[in-house]
PDB file of C-alpha atoms in Angstrom:
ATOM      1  CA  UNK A   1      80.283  67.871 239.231  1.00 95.00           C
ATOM      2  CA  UNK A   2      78.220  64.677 239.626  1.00 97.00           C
ATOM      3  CA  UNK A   3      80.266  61.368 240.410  1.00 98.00           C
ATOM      4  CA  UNK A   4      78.978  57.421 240.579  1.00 98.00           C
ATOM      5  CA  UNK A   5      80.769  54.773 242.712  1.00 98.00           C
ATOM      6  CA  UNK A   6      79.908  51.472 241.931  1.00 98.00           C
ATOM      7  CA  UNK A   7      81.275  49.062 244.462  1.00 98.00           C
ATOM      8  CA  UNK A   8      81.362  44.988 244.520  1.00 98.00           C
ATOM      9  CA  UNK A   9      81.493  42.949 247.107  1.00 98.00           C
ATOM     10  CA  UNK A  10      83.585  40.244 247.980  1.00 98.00           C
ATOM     11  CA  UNK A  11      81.981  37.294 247.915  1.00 96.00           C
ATOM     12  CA  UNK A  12      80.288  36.124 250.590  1.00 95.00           C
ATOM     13  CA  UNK A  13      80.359  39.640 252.318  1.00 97.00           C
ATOM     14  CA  UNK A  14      77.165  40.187 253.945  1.00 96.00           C
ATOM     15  CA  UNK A  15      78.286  39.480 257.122  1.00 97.00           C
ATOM     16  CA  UNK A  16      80.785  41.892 257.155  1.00 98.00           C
ATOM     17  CA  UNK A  17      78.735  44.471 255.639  1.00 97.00           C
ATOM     18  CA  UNK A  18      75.980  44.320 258.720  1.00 97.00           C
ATOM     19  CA  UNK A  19      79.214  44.378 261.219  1.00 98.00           C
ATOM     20  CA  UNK A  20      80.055  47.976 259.614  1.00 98.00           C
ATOM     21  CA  UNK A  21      77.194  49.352 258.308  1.00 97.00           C
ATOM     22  CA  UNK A  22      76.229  51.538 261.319  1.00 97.00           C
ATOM     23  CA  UNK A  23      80.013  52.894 260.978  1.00 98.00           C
ATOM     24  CA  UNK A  24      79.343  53.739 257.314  1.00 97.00           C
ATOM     25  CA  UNK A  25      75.756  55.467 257.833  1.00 96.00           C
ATOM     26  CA  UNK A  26      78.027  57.541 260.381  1.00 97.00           C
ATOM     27  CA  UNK A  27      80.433  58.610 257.877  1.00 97.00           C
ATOM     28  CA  UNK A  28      78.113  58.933 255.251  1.00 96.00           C
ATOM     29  CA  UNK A  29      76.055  61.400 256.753  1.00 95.00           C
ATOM     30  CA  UNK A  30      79.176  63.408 258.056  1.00 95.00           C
ATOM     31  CA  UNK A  31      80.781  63.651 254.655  1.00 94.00           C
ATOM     32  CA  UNK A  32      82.082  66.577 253.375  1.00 91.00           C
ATOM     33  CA  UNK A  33      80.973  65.242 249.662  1.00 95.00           C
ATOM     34  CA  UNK A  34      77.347  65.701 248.921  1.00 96.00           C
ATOM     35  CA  UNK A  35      75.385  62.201 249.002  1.00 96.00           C
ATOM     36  CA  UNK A  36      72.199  62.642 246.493  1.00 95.00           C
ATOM     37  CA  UNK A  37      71.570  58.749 246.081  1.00 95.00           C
ATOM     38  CA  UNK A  38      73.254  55.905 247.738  1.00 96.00           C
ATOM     39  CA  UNK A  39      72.207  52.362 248.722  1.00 97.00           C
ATOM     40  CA  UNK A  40      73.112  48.525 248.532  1.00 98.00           C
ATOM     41  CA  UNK A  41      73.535  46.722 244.963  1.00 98.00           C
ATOM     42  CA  UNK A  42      70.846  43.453 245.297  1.00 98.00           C
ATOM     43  CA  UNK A  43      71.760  39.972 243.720  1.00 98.00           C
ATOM     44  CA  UNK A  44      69.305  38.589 240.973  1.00 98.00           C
ATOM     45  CA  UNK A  45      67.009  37.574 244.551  1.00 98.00           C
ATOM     46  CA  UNK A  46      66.514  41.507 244.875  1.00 98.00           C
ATOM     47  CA  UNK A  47      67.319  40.635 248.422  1.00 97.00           C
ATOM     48  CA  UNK A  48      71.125  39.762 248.959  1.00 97.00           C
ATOM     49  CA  UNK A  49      72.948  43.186 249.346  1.00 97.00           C
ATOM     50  CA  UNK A  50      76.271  42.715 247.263  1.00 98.00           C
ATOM     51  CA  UNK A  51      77.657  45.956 246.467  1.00 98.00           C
ATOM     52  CA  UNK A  52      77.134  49.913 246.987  1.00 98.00           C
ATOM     53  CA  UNK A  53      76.064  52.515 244.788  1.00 98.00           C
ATOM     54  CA  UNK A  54      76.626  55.876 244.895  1.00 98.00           C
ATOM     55  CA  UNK A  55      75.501  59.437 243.382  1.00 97.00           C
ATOM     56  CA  UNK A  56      77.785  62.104 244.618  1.00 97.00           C
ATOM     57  CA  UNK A  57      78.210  65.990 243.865  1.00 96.00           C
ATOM     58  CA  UNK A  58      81.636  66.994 244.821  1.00 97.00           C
ATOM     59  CA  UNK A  59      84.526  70.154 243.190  1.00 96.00           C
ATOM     60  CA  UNK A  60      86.867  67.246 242.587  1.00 97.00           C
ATOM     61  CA  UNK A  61      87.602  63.218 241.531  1.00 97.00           C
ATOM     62  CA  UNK A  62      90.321  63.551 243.981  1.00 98.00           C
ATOM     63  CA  UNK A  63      87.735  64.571 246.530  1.00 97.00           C
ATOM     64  CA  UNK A  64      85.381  61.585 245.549  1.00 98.00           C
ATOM     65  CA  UNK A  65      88.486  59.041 245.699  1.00 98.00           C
ATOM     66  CA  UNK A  66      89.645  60.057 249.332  1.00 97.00           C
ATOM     67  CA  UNK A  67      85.563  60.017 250.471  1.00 97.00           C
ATOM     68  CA  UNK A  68      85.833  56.304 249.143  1.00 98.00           C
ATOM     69  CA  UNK A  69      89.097  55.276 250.270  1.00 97.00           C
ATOM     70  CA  UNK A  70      87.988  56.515 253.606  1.00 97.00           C
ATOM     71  CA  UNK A  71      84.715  54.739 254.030  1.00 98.00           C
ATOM     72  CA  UNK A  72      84.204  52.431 256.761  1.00 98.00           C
ATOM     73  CA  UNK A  73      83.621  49.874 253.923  1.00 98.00           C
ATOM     74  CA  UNK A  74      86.784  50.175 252.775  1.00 98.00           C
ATOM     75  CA  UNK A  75      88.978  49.701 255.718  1.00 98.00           C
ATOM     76  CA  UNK A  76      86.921  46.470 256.621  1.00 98.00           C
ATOM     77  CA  UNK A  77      87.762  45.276 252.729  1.00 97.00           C
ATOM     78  CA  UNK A  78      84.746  44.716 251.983  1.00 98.00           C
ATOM     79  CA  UNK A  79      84.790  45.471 248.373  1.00 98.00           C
ATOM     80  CA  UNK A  80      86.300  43.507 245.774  1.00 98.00           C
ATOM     81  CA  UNK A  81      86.094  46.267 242.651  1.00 98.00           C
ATOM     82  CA  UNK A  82      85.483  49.821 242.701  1.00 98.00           C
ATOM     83  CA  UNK A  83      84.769  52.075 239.985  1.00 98.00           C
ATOM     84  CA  UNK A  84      84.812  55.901 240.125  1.00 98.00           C
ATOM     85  CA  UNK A  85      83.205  57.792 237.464  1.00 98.00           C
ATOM     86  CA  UNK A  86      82.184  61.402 236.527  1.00 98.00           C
ATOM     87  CA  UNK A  87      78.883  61.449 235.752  1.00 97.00           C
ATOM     88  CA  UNK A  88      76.489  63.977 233.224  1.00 96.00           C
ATOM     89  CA  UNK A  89      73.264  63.824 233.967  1.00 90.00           C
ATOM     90  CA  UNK A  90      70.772  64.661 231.435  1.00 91.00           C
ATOM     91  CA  UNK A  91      67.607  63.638 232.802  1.00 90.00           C
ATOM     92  CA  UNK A  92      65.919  63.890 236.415  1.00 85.00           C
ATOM     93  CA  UNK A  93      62.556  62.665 236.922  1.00 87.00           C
ATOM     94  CA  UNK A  94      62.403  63.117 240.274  1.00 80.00           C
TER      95      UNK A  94
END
């Protein structure tokens, strides 16, 4: 099954995202939940990085929640809202 995370920041944030970002490319890329798209959510500048986004394939929502609540990100409290979502995709251009 497919999954989205859609993270906010606190505001503010980007400091704290730089100090843990090499932490969370480290977890992200020993996950045990497949990553097929991930990357920062921009501000209206296209430039500001104020969020995360994420495309996952995983046998479980429980497994999705406990790859989240384990994140680097997380323990440094960097987001303000997160949403967790099964997701049915119908269309892949890639």
């Amino acid at each position: 099954m497919h999954y989205v995370i859609h993270c906010l920041d606190h505001d503010g944030a980007v400091a704290k995202r730089l100090a843990n970002y090499e932490a969370h490319k480290a977890y992200l890329a020993a996950a045990t939940v497949k990553t097929l798209v991930s990357g920062p959510l921009l501000a209206d500048d296209e430039e500001t990085m104020i969020g995360s986004c994420f495309l996952l394939e995983a046998d479980s929502l429980a497994e999705v929640e406990a790859f989240n609540q384990n994140d680097p990100f997380h323990h440094a409290g960097l987001w303000k809202t997160v949403s967790i979502r099964p997701f049915a995709k119908r269309v892949d251009n890639r």
